[in-house]
Short mmCIF file of C-alpha atoms and ligand atoms in Angstrom, two decimals:
data_model
loop_
_atom_site.label_atom_id
_atom_site.label_comp_id
_atom_site.label_asym_id
_atom_site.label_seq_id
_atom_site.Cartn_x
_atom_site.Cartn_y
_atom_site.Cartn_z
CA UNK A 18 -185.54 106.78 -52.45
CA UNK A 19 -188.91 105.58 -51.25
CA UNK A 20 -188.54 103.55 -48.09
CA UNK A 21 -192.15 102.60 -47.77
CA UNK A 22 -192.15 99.37 -49.74
CA UNK A 23 -189.91 96.39 -49.11
CA UNK A 24 -186.83 96.40 -51.33
CA UNK A 25 -185.02 93.28 -52.53
CA UNK A 26 -181.36 92.80 -51.88
CA UNK A 27 -179.47 90.74 -54.45
CA UNK A 28 -177.16 88.18 -52.89
CA UNK A 29 -174.04 87.69 -55.00
CA UNK A 30 -172.06 84.74 -53.65
CA UNK A 31 -168.31 84.73 -54.22
CA UNK A 32 -167.40 81.66 -52.14
CA UNK A 33 -166.12 79.92 -55.27
CA UNK A 34 -164.08 82.88 -56.51
CA UNK A 35 -162.81 85.21 -53.74
CA UNK A 36 -163.28 82.47 -51.14
CA UNK A 37 -161.61 79.74 -53.13
CA UNK A 38 -158.57 81.86 -53.96
CA UNK A 39 -157.67 82.23 -50.26
CA UNK A 40 -154.83 79.95 -49.15
CA UNK A 41 -156.04 76.56 -47.95
CA UNK A 42 -159.47 76.78 -49.59
CA UNK A 43 -158.78 75.32 -53.00
CA UNK A 44 -161.40 72.86 -54.24
CA UNK A 45 -161.56 70.30 -57.02
CA UNK A 46 -163.98 70.81 -59.91
CA UNK A 47 -166.41 68.25 -58.48
CA UNK A 48 -166.31 69.92 -55.08
CA UNK A 49 -166.99 73.31 -56.64
CA UNK A 50 -169.90 71.84 -58.54
CA UNK A 51 -171.37 70.27 -55.39
CA UNK A 52 -171.09 73.59 -53.57
CA UNK A 53 -172.59 75.51 -56.51
CA UNK A 54 -175.58 73.14 -56.52
CA UNK A 55 -176.04 73.76 -52.81
CA UNK A 56 -175.81 77.54 -53.40
CA UNK A 57 -178.63 77.13 -55.93
CA UNK A 58 -180.73 75.36 -53.25
CA UNK A 59 -179.88 78.21 -50.89
CA UNK A 60 -181.36 80.39 -53.63
CA UNK A 61 -178.65 83.01 -53.93
CA UNK A 62 -179.23 85.35 -56.89
CA UNK A 63 -175.75 85.22 -58.42
CA UNK A 64 -172.97 82.62 -58.14
CA UNK A 65 -169.52 83.93 -59.02
CA UNK A 66 -168.09 80.61 -60.17
CA UNK A 67 -164.48 81.63 -60.76
CA UNK A 68 -161.96 83.65 -62.75
CA UNK A 69 -161.73 81.69 -66.05
CA UNK A 70 -158.54 83.28 -67.42
CA UNK A 71 -156.62 82.68 -64.20
CA UNK A 72 -156.07 78.96 -64.84
CA UNK A 73 -157.31 76.09 -67.04
CA UNK A 74 -158.84 74.50 -63.92
CA UNK A 75 -160.81 77.65 -63.16
CA UNK A 76 -161.99 77.85 -66.76
CA UNK A 77 -163.21 74.23 -66.68
CA UNK A 78 -165.02 74.60 -63.38
CA UNK A 79 -166.82 77.79 -64.46
CA UNK A 80 -167.84 76.02 -67.65
CA UNK A 81 -169.10 72.96 -65.79
CA UNK A 82 -171.07 75.04 -63.28
CA UNK A 83 -172.49 77.13 -66.16
CA UNK A 84 -173.67 73.93 -67.83
CA UNK A 85 -175.08 72.10 -64.83
CA UNK A 86 -176.34 74.56 -62.21
CA UNK A 87 -179.84 75.92 -62.79
CA UNK A 88 -181.47 78.92 -61.17
CA UNK A 89 -178.96 81.58 -60.17
CA UNK A 90 -177.12 83.83 -62.61
CA UNK A 91 -173.63 82.40 -63.15
CA UNK A 92 -170.91 85.04 -63.12
CA UNK A 93 -167.24 84.94 -64.04
CA UNK A 94 -164.51 87.44 -63.20
CA UNK A 95 -162.35 89.11 -65.86
CA UNK A 96 -159.73 91.85 -65.77
CA UNK A 97 -160.41 94.78 -68.11
CA UNK A 98 -158.50 93.01 -70.87
CA UNK A 99 -160.05 91.61 -74.05
CA UNK A 100 -158.49 88.16 -73.64
CA UNK A 101 -159.88 87.85 -70.08
CA UNK A 102 -163.34 88.94 -71.13
CA UNK A 103 -163.47 86.61 -74.13
CA UNK A 104 -162.26 83.65 -72.08
CA UNK A 105 -164.86 84.45 -69.41
CA UNK A 106 -167.61 84.61 -72.07
CA UNK A 107 -166.46 81.28 -73.50
CA UNK A 108 -166.58 79.58 -70.09
CA UNK A 109 -170.04 81.04 -69.36
CA UNK A 110 -171.46 80.06 -72.74
CA UNK A 111 -173.58 77.10 -71.53
CA UNK A 112 -175.26 79.17 -68.78
CA UNK A 113 -178.88 80.15 -69.22
CA UNK A 114 -178.31 83.41 -67.32
CA UNK A 115 -174.75 84.70 -67.33
CA UNK A 116 -172.88 87.74 -66.10
CA UNK A 117 -169.42 89.01 -66.94
CA UNK A 118 -167.83 90.80 -63.99
CA UNK A 119 -164.93 93.00 -65.05
CA UNK A 120 -162.76 95.16 -62.83
CA UNK A 121 -159.97 97.69 -62.72
CA UNK A 122 -158.05 99.30 -59.85
CA UNK A 123 -159.11 102.95 -59.42
CA UNK A 124 -157.33 104.21 -56.27
CA UNK A 125 -154.10 106.23 -56.43
CA UNK A 126 -152.28 103.27 -54.89
CA UNK A 127 -153.54 100.85 -57.54
CA UNK A 128 -153.24 103.21 -60.51
CA UNK A 129 -149.69 104.26 -59.68
CA UNK A 130 -148.12 101.13 -58.31
CA UNK A 131 -150.03 98.16 -59.64
CA UNK A 132 -151.39 99.23 -63.00
CA UNK A 133 -149.02 102.12 -63.84
CA UNK A 134 -151.85 103.88 -65.68
CA UNK A 135 -153.17 107.43 -65.62
CA UNK A 136 -156.80 108.10 -64.71
CA UNK A 137 -157.88 108.75 -68.34
CA UNK A 138 -156.15 105.53 -69.43
CA UNK A 139 -157.90 103.50 -66.71
CA UNK A 140 -161.25 105.05 -67.60
CA UNK A 141 -160.77 104.17 -71.25
CA UNK A 142 -159.83 100.57 -70.40
CA UNK A 143 -162.90 100.25 -68.18
CA UNK A 144 -165.27 101.52 -70.87
CA UNK A 145 -163.70 99.28 -73.51
CA UNK A 146 -163.95 96.28 -71.20
CA UNK A 147 -167.64 96.89 -70.52
CA UNK A 148 -168.33 97.32 -74.26
CA UNK A 149 -166.45 94.11 -75.04
CA UNK A 150 -168.40 92.25 -72.34
CA UNK A 151 -171.67 93.70 -73.70
CA UNK A 152 -170.90 92.02 -77.03
CA UNK A 153 -171.22 88.67 -75.19
CA UNK A 154 -174.07 89.31 -72.71
CA UNK A 155 -176.23 92.23 -71.63
CA UNK A 156 -175.60 91.45 -67.95
CA UNK A 157 -172.30 93.18 -67.19
CA UNK A 158 -170.95 94.17 -63.80
CA UNK A 159 -168.11 96.61 -63.31
CA UNK A 160 -165.97 96.82 -60.17
CA UNK A 161 -163.85 99.81 -59.26
CA UNK A 162 -161.25 97.88 -57.28
CA UNK A 163 -160.17 99.67 -54.07
CA UNK A 164 -163.13 102.07 -54.49
CA UNK A 165 -163.10 102.89 -50.78
CA UNK A 166 -159.69 104.59 -51.21
CA UNK A 167 -160.43 106.10 -54.65
CA UNK A 168 -160.60 109.83 -55.34
CA UNK A 169 -164.34 110.62 -55.22
CA UNK A 170 -164.54 112.78 -58.33
CA UNK A 171 -162.75 110.10 -60.35
CA UNK A 172 -164.94 107.35 -58.92
CA UNK A 173 -168.12 109.23 -59.95
CA UNK A 174 -166.66 109.86 -63.39
CA UNK A 175 -165.66 106.25 -64.09
CA UNK A 176 -169.00 104.90 -62.79
CA UNK A 177 -170.94 107.29 -65.03
CA UNK A 178 -168.84 106.20 -68.01
CA UNK A 179 -169.25 102.44 -67.48
CA UNK A 180 -173.00 102.78 -66.89
CA UNK A 181 -173.24 104.74 -70.14
CA UNK A 182 -171.32 101.88 -71.80
CA UNK A 183 -173.92 99.39 -70.54
CA UNK A 184 -172.88 98.12 -67.11
CA UNK A 185 -176.07 97.30 -65.20
CA UNK A 186 -174.33 96.63 -61.87
CA UNK A 187 -171.57 98.82 -60.43
CA UNK A 188 -169.65 97.28 -57.58
CA UNK A 189 -167.96 99.32 -54.87
CA UNK A 190 -165.34 97.14 -53.21
CA UNK A 191 -163.58 97.91 -49.98
CA UNK A 192 -160.80 95.70 -51.30
CA UNK A 193 -158.44 96.20 -48.38
CA UNK A 194 -161.04 96.27 -45.57
CA UNK A 195 -160.24 99.86 -44.59
CA UNK A 196 -163.67 101.49 -44.38
CA UNK A 197 -165.71 102.32 -41.27
CA UNK A 198 -169.49 101.72 -41.51
CA UNK A 199 -170.75 105.34 -41.36
CA UNK A 200 -168.05 106.43 -43.79
CA UNK A 201 -168.79 103.57 -46.21
CA UNK A 202 -172.52 104.31 -46.04
CA UNK A 203 -171.76 107.94 -46.84
CA UNK A 204 -169.67 106.83 -49.85
CA UNK A 205 -172.66 104.92 -51.23
CA UNK A 206 -174.96 107.91 -50.61
CA UNK A 207 -172.40 110.11 -52.42
CA UNK A 208 -172.49 107.81 -55.45
CA UNK A 209 -176.30 107.94 -55.51
CA UNK A 210 -176.24 111.73 -55.34
CA UNK A 211 -173.39 112.46 -57.73
CA UNK A 212 -173.43 109.88 -60.54
CA UNK A 213 -176.07 111.31 -62.91
CA UNK A 214 -177.12 107.99 -64.55
CA UNK A 215 -176.89 105.87 -61.36
CA UNK A 216 -180.58 104.92 -61.55
CA UNK A 217 -179.78 102.77 -64.59
CA UNK A 218 -177.58 100.48 -62.48
CA UNK A 219 -177.70 98.49 -59.28
CA UNK A 220 -175.16 99.57 -56.66
CA UNK A 221 -173.25 96.59 -55.29
CA UNK A 222 -170.73 96.35 -52.44
CA UNK A 223 -167.89 93.93 -51.77
CA UNK A 224 -166.43 94.35 -48.30
CA UNK A 225 -163.40 92.71 -46.75
CA UNK A 226 -163.10 91.90 -43.09
CA UNK A 227 -159.60 93.09 -42.18
CA UNK A 228 -161.00 95.21 -39.34
CA UNK A 229 -163.91 92.85 -38.63
CA UNK A 230 -166.31 95.32 -40.30
CA UNK A 231 -167.24 93.60 -43.58
CA UNK A 232 -170.82 92.79 -42.55
CA UNK A 233 -171.32 96.14 -40.78
CA UNK A 234 -170.05 98.01 -43.85
CA UNK A 235 -172.32 95.98 -46.15
CA UNK A 236 -175.35 96.75 -43.97
CA UNK A 237 -174.46 100.48 -43.87
CA UNK A 238 -174.33 100.34 -47.67
CA UNK A 239 -177.80 98.75 -47.81
CA UNK A 240 -179.14 101.57 -45.62
CA UNK A 241 -177.75 104.01 -48.16
CA UNK A 242 -179.16 102.41 -51.28
CA UNK A 243 -176.90 99.50 -52.22
CA UNK A 244 -179.06 96.67 -53.59
CA UNK A 245 -176.48 93.94 -54.14
CA UNK A 246 -174.13 92.50 -51.54
CA UNK A 247 -171.16 90.32 -52.47
CA UNK A 248 -170.44 87.82 -49.75
CA UNK A 249 -169.14 84.33 -49.03
CA UNK A 250 -170.33 81.35 -46.98
CA UNK A 251 -168.67 81.27 -43.53
CA UNK A 252 -167.10 84.63 -44.46
CA UNK A 253 -164.20 83.00 -46.30
CA UNK A 254 -162.04 84.99 -48.73
CA UNK A 255 -158.73 86.80 -49.17
CA UNK A 256 -156.94 87.53 -45.86
CA UNK A 257 -159.58 88.03 -43.13
CA UNK A 258 -162.26 87.10 -45.63
CA UNK A 259 -165.36 88.60 -47.21
CA UNK A 260 -168.63 89.67 -45.63
CA UNK A 261 -170.23 86.49 -44.34
CA UNK A 262 -173.26 85.52 -46.40
CA UNK A 263 -175.20 84.04 -43.50
CA UNK A 264 -174.64 87.10 -41.29
CA UNK A 265 -175.74 89.58 -43.96
CA UNK A 266 -178.79 87.49 -44.85
CA UNK A 267 -179.90 86.85 -41.26
CA UNK A 268 -179.29 90.47 -40.22
CA UNK A 269 -181.55 91.69 -43.01
CA UNK A 270 -184.12 88.94 -42.42
CA UNK A 271 -184.23 89.41 -38.64
CA UNK A 272 -184.33 93.22 -38.93
CA UNK A 273 -186.62 93.58 -41.95
CA UNK A 274 -188.47 96.14 -39.84
CA UNK A 275 -185.34 98.28 -39.81
CA UNK A 276 -183.99 97.79 -43.34
CA UNK A 277 -187.40 97.56 -45.05
CA UNK A 278 -185.65 95.12 -47.36
CA UNK A 279 -185.13 91.38 -47.69
CA UNK A 280 -183.28 88.76 -49.71
CA UNK A 281 -184.66 85.75 -51.59
CA UNK A 282 -182.36 83.35 -49.72
CA UNK A 283 -183.93 80.15 -48.39
CA UNK A 284 -182.42 80.51 -44.92
CA UNK A 285 -183.32 76.91 -44.01
CA UNK A 286 -180.41 75.83 -46.25
CA UNK A 287 -177.83 78.00 -44.42
CA UNK A 288 -176.63 75.45 -41.89
CA UNK A 289 -176.24 72.72 -44.50
CA UNK A 290 -174.35 75.02 -46.87
CA UNK A 291 -171.96 76.02 -44.12
CA UNK A 292 -171.34 72.37 -43.15
CA UNK A 293 -170.79 71.35 -46.78
CA UNK A 294 -168.12 74.03 -47.18
CA UNK A 295 -166.41 72.85 -43.98
CA UNK A 296 -166.39 69.25 -45.08
CA UNK A 297 -165.07 70.13 -48.55
CA UNK A 298 -162.28 72.43 -47.38
CA UNK A 299 -161.45 70.86 -44.02
CA UNK A 300 -161.50 74.33 -42.43
CA UNK A 301 -163.77 74.45 -39.38
CA UNK A 302 -165.92 77.37 -38.25
CA UNK A 303 -165.11 78.96 -34.88
CA UNK A 304 -167.67 77.80 -32.26
CA UNK A 305 -168.80 81.35 -31.41
CA UNK A 306 -169.23 82.43 -35.05
CA UNK A 307 -172.54 84.25 -35.58
CA UNK A 308 -175.33 82.15 -37.18
CA UNK A 309 -173.33 79.02 -38.08
CA UNK A 310 -170.97 78.51 -35.11
CA UNK A 311 -171.65 75.47 -32.96
CA UNK A 312 -172.60 77.69 -30.01
CA UNK A 313 -174.63 80.25 -31.97
CA UNK A 314 -177.91 78.82 -30.65
CA UNK A 315 -176.68 77.20 -27.43
CA UNK A 316 -178.05 78.72 -24.25
CA UNK A 317 -175.82 77.55 -21.44
CA UNK A 318 -176.19 79.93 -18.52
CA UNK A 319 -178.85 79.19 -15.94
CA UNK A 320 -180.60 82.54 -16.28
CA UNK A 321 -180.72 82.20 -20.07
CA UNK A 322 -182.00 78.62 -19.92
CA UNK A 323 -184.65 79.59 -17.40
CA UNK A 324 -185.77 82.44 -19.65
CA UNK A 325 -185.80 80.18 -22.70
CA UNK A 326 -187.98 77.61 -20.95
CA UNK A 327 -190.50 80.27 -19.92
CA UNK A 328 -190.56 82.09 -23.23
CA UNK A 329 -188.09 81.60 -26.09
CA UNK A 330 -188.16 85.24 -27.22
CA UNK A 331 -186.57 86.31 -23.93
CA UNK A 332 -183.14 85.40 -25.26
CA UNK A 333 -183.73 84.30 -28.85
CA UNK A 334 -183.95 86.79 -31.74
CA UNK A 335 -184.13 84.08 -34.38
CA UNK A 336 -184.86 80.38 -34.22
CA UNK A 337 -182.35 77.61 -34.93
CA UNK A 338 -184.98 76.15 -37.28
CA UNK A 339 -184.79 79.29 -39.45
CA UNK A 340 -181.27 78.34 -40.55
CA UNK A 341 -182.18 74.67 -40.90
CA UNK A 342 -180.73 73.54 -37.59
CA UNK A 343 -182.75 70.69 -36.18
CA UNK A 344 -182.34 69.06 -32.83
CA UNK A 345 -180.42 65.83 -33.16
CA UNK A 346 -182.97 63.11 -33.08
CA UNK A 347 -182.91 59.42 -33.49
CA UNK A 348 -183.88 58.75 -37.05
CA UNK A 349 -182.94 55.23 -38.03
CA UNK A 350 -181.65 52.02 -36.52
CA UNK A 351 -180.22 48.66 -37.41
CA UNK A 352 -183.51 47.38 -38.78
CA UNK A 353 -184.34 50.33 -40.98
CA UNK A 354 -184.56 49.46 -44.64
CA UNK A 355 -183.37 50.93 -47.87
CA UNK A 356 -186.62 52.86 -48.39
CA UNK A 357 -186.48 54.46 -44.97
CA UNK A 358 -182.93 55.56 -45.68
CA UNK A 359 -183.82 57.01 -49.07
CA UNK A 360 -186.83 58.82 -47.58
CA UNK A 361 -184.84 60.30 -44.73
CA UNK A 362 -182.02 61.42 -47.07
CA UNK A 363 -184.57 63.05 -49.36
CA UNK A 364 -186.07 64.91 -46.40
CA UNK A 365 -182.58 66.14 -45.63
CA UNK A 366 -182.22 67.38 -49.20
CA UNK A 367 -179.93 64.70 -50.62
CA UNK A 368 -180.93 62.99 -53.84
CA UNK A 369 -178.74 59.99 -54.57
CA UNK A 370 -178.58 57.85 -57.67
CA UNK A 371 -179.48 54.15 -57.21
CA UNK A 372 -175.80 53.21 -57.25
CA UNK A 373 -174.95 55.85 -54.67
CA UNK A 374 -177.87 54.79 -52.51
CA UNK A 375 -176.76 51.12 -52.61
CA UNK A 376 -173.31 52.12 -51.54
CA UNK A 377 -174.54 54.45 -48.80
CA UNK A 378 -176.98 51.78 -47.58
CA UNK A 379 -174.16 49.25 -47.21
CA UNK A 380 -172.17 51.83 -45.22
CA UNK A 381 -175.27 52.57 -43.15
CA UNK A 382 -175.70 48.90 -42.23
CA UNK A 383 -172.05 48.69 -41.27
CA UNK A 384 -172.42 51.74 -39.06
CA UNK A 385 -175.68 50.49 -37.52
CA UNK A 386 -173.83 47.38 -36.39
CA UNK A 387 -171.34 49.48 -34.49
CA UNK A 388 -173.71 52.16 -33.24
CA UNK A 389 -177.27 51.52 -32.13
CA UNK A 390 -178.83 54.87 -32.98
CA UNK A 391 -178.26 56.70 -36.23
CA UNK A 392 -178.81 60.47 -36.28
CA UNK A 393 -179.12 62.98 -39.12
CA UNK A 394 -175.52 64.06 -38.57
CA UNK A 395 -174.36 60.46 -39.06
CA UNK A 396 -176.27 60.23 -42.33
CA UNK A 397 -174.83 63.56 -43.43
CA UNK A 398 -171.35 62.17 -42.90
CA UNK A 399 -172.15 58.98 -44.85
CA UNK A 400 -173.40 61.07 -47.77
CA UNK A 401 -170.32 63.27 -47.42
CA UNK A 402 -168.18 60.16 -47.78
CA UNK A 403 -170.16 59.14 -50.82
CA UNK A 404 -169.39 62.57 -52.26
CA UNK A 405 -165.75 62.28 -51.33
CA UNK A 406 -165.73 58.88 -53.05
CA UNK A 407 -166.53 60.64 -56.33
CA UNK A 408 -162.90 61.64 -56.25
CA UNK A 409 -162.31 58.17 -57.82
CA UNK A 410 -160.32 56.62 -54.99
CA UNK A 411 -157.02 55.35 -56.29
CA UNK A 412 -156.24 53.76 -52.92
CA UNK A 413 -158.91 52.22 -50.71
CA UNK A 414 -158.53 51.17 -47.11
CA UNK A 415 -159.00 47.42 -46.79
CA UNK A 416 -157.72 46.77 -43.30
CA UNK A 417 -155.83 48.43 -40.50
CA UNK A 418 -154.60 47.56 -37.07
CA UNK A 419 -152.88 49.77 -34.55
CA UNK A 420 -151.40 49.24 -31.12
CA UNK A 421 -150.80 52.03 -28.67
CA UNK A 422 -150.71 52.51 -24.95
CA UNK A 423 -148.52 53.55 -22.08
CA UNK A 424 -144.95 52.25 -22.42
CA UNK A 425 -145.56 50.66 -25.83
CA UNK A 426 -144.26 51.75 -29.20
CA UNK A 427 -147.25 52.85 -31.30
CA UNK A 428 -147.40 50.63 -34.38
CA UNK A 429 -149.77 50.47 -37.34
CA UNK A 430 -150.29 47.88 -40.04
CA UNK A 431 -152.28 49.07 -43.03
CA UNK A 432 -153.57 47.24 -46.06
CA UNK A 433 -154.67 49.27 -49.08
CA UNK A 434 -156.22 48.17 -52.35
CA UNK A 435 -155.28 49.81 -55.63
CA UNK A 436 -157.22 48.29 -58.50
CA UNK A 437 -156.50 44.56 -58.21
CA UNK A 438 -153.39 45.07 -56.14
CA UNK A 439 -153.27 44.59 -52.40
CA UNK A 440 -150.54 46.53 -50.65
CA UNK A 441 -149.55 46.02 -47.03
CA UNK A 442 -146.97 47.72 -44.85
CA UNK A 443 -146.45 48.77 -41.26
CA UNK A 444 -144.67 51.47 -39.34
CA UNK A 445 -144.08 52.83 -35.88
CA UNK A 446 -144.77 56.44 -34.95
CA UNK A 447 -145.09 58.80 -32.00
CA UNK A 448 -148.77 57.89 -31.73
CA UNK A 449 -151.25 55.60 -33.53
CA UNK A 450 -152.28 58.30 -36.04
CA UNK A 451 -148.67 59.13 -36.85
CA UNK A 452 -147.85 55.41 -37.23
CA UNK A 453 -150.85 54.95 -39.56
CA UNK A 454 -149.88 57.94 -41.71
CA UNK A 455 -146.31 56.68 -41.95
CA UNK A 456 -147.52 53.23 -43.04
CA UNK A 457 -149.78 54.83 -45.69
CA UNK A 458 -146.83 56.95 -46.89
CA UNK A 459 -144.70 53.83 -47.23
CA UNK A 460 -147.37 52.08 -49.30
CA UNK A 461 -148.44 54.96 -51.55
CA UNK A 462 -145.07 56.65 -51.94
CA UNK A 463 -146.92 59.94 -51.44
CA UNK A 464 -145.59 61.96 -48.57
CA UNK A 465 -147.34 65.03 -47.32
CA UNK A 466 -147.09 67.52 -44.53
CA UNK A 467 -150.07 67.75 -42.21
CA UNK A 468 -151.08 71.43 -41.98
CA UNK A 469 -154.18 71.05 -39.85
CA UNK A 470 -156.08 68.24 -38.20
CA UNK A 471 -159.49 68.53 -36.59
CA UNK A 472 -161.65 65.92 -34.99
CA UNK A 473 -165.22 66.33 -33.86
CA UNK A 474 -167.92 64.14 -32.56
CA UNK A 475 -170.97 64.21 -34.81
CA UNK A 476 -173.51 63.40 -32.12
CA UNK A 477 -173.70 62.89 -28.39
CA UNK A 478 -172.72 59.64 -26.68
CA UNK A 479 -169.56 57.60 -26.34
CA UNK A 480 -170.45 55.52 -29.39
CA UNK A 481 -170.73 58.63 -31.58
CA UNK A 482 -169.16 58.84 -35.03
CA UNK A 483 -165.95 60.86 -35.11
CA UNK A 484 -165.27 63.02 -38.13
CA UNK A 485 -161.74 64.03 -39.04
CA UNK A 486 -161.08 66.92 -41.40
CA UNK A 487 -157.54 67.82 -42.31
CA UNK A 488 -155.36 69.71 -44.75
CA UNK A 489 -152.18 68.24 -46.20
CA UNK A 490 -149.56 69.89 -48.37
CA UNK A 491 -148.21 67.54 -51.02
CA UNK A 492 -145.59 69.16 -53.23
CA UNK A 493 -146.84 72.68 -53.99
CA UNK A 494 -150.53 71.91 -53.52
CA UNK A 495 -152.78 71.77 -50.49
CA UNK A 496 -155.45 69.07 -50.31
CA UNK A 497 -158.32 68.76 -47.88
CA UNK A 498 -159.43 65.36 -46.66
CA UNK A 499 -162.24 64.06 -44.53
CA UNK A 500 -163.18 60.72 -43.10
CA UNK A 501 -165.53 59.41 -40.47
CA UNK A 502 -165.84 56.29 -38.37
CA UNK A 503 -166.77 55.22 -34.85
CA UNK A 504 -163.02 54.53 -34.55
CA UNK A 505 -161.17 57.84 -34.63
CA UNK A 506 -157.89 56.27 -35.80
CA UNK A 507 -159.74 54.77 -38.76
CA UNK A 508 -161.44 58.13 -39.43
CA UNK A 509 -157.96 59.72 -39.42
CA UNK A 510 -156.69 57.15 -41.93
CA UNK A 511 -159.69 57.70 -44.21
CA UNK A 512 -159.23 61.49 -44.14
CA UNK A 513 -155.54 61.17 -45.04
CA UNK A 514 -156.36 58.74 -47.87
CA UNK A 515 -159.11 61.07 -49.13
CA UNK A 516 -156.50 63.85 -49.52
CA UNK A 517 -153.99 61.50 -51.17
CA UNK A 518 -156.66 60.26 -53.56
CA UNK A 519 -157.42 63.84 -54.61
CA UNK A 520 -153.74 64.26 -55.37
CA UNK A 521 -153.57 60.96 -57.25
CA UNK A 522 -156.85 61.67 -59.08
CA UNK A 523 -155.70 65.16 -60.11
CA UNK A 524 -152.75 63.73 -62.04
MN1 MN B 621 -162.28 90.51 -52.75
#
């Protein structure tokens, strides 16, 4: 392979498929759509929108994304079974550019224990699946599941056969996260050297992070000729997750000199994409996470700060601006008007309908009364609430009052509105949040178990807005909720109600 000219690396995002199927990351159709639209702004090449045959909800969300999201190729996953492939094709129908991604287990472990098929049988199924998919679209990807543990000779054979059948992308997953970078790179080189028709297809990789090596393995694969990387925002996915999109992209971008390759990703959208995923799922990112962690660009030590002040490149290999991270700055105040708000939101990449803007403006005025200075992060949270409101709130918070303190019994009185009904109740608890949740449970009749609860301050200062993200299990399902307010008890109530409304709306 010529390494003189810059090669392009295709970014295949699987946040909505592999990421979403991990426990605690389920999203509603509207949430998936909002994330898919953001992935389009991020300019990924392929969005894997879901696994249509796995559930009616997955089918509907793939279909909706296929209809609405413009730009990237929309892909759907399908087992090597006719019914899966046809259902996938049906869901992808509205997409301008579509890809069917079909897969079969190829390792001894998968053939013997999961599929109970012989190698020739698996090969035949794979070829048939690719042919079937080719009858729906000419963009077909084949994955040899558990490729990293597959017998080499058989892997070469099945790849040659599916390429001959029309697959234009062959994906090499390290499904169980077992590979070591040099070994995985050598596997990719082996495929390039031993599959006779490999030049007719793009080599893709899909690495899992069980040993913390998903990104390293993906980069080793790029060095050895892989030209597509499957990855997920914030590295979410089955078990320890997938290769993190932002780490792969920024490694390649920062070290273009080394890889002689680049992606088409608009890195300035990385921070926003990561935050959107957090606010949708309620699962925070660890502070020291590469690229998108809160501390990723913080220089705390004296020596580092001194170096940074003299010359940024002393300790900075990439700028916070390159991932769209701006310094918090005062943007608007109490006297700012509707136009200023619209303008600022547009600069931040949010386009709201007139109705949504009216609603957000009212919220903005309310907030400006409580808090003198409004920052970008505050606006982001208002827009996030507007998005959350699309969940068609069944219950809305009208009023709440809590008492707590030393040697008092924490008590909450809550008033909710449902349609024209006003519902009021109160409860005690072991703290004001607990009392509030108990009162809401009494009113709504919906009881849930709190699985996680996180609170963060959006900006500096004692008057900052607090944002609560949480996950609640109600029956068999897990719902994420978020809410924000200058009063953290109120933010907690809003987050809980947001989750309950998703449950009520899903009925
Ligand atoms: Mn996977």
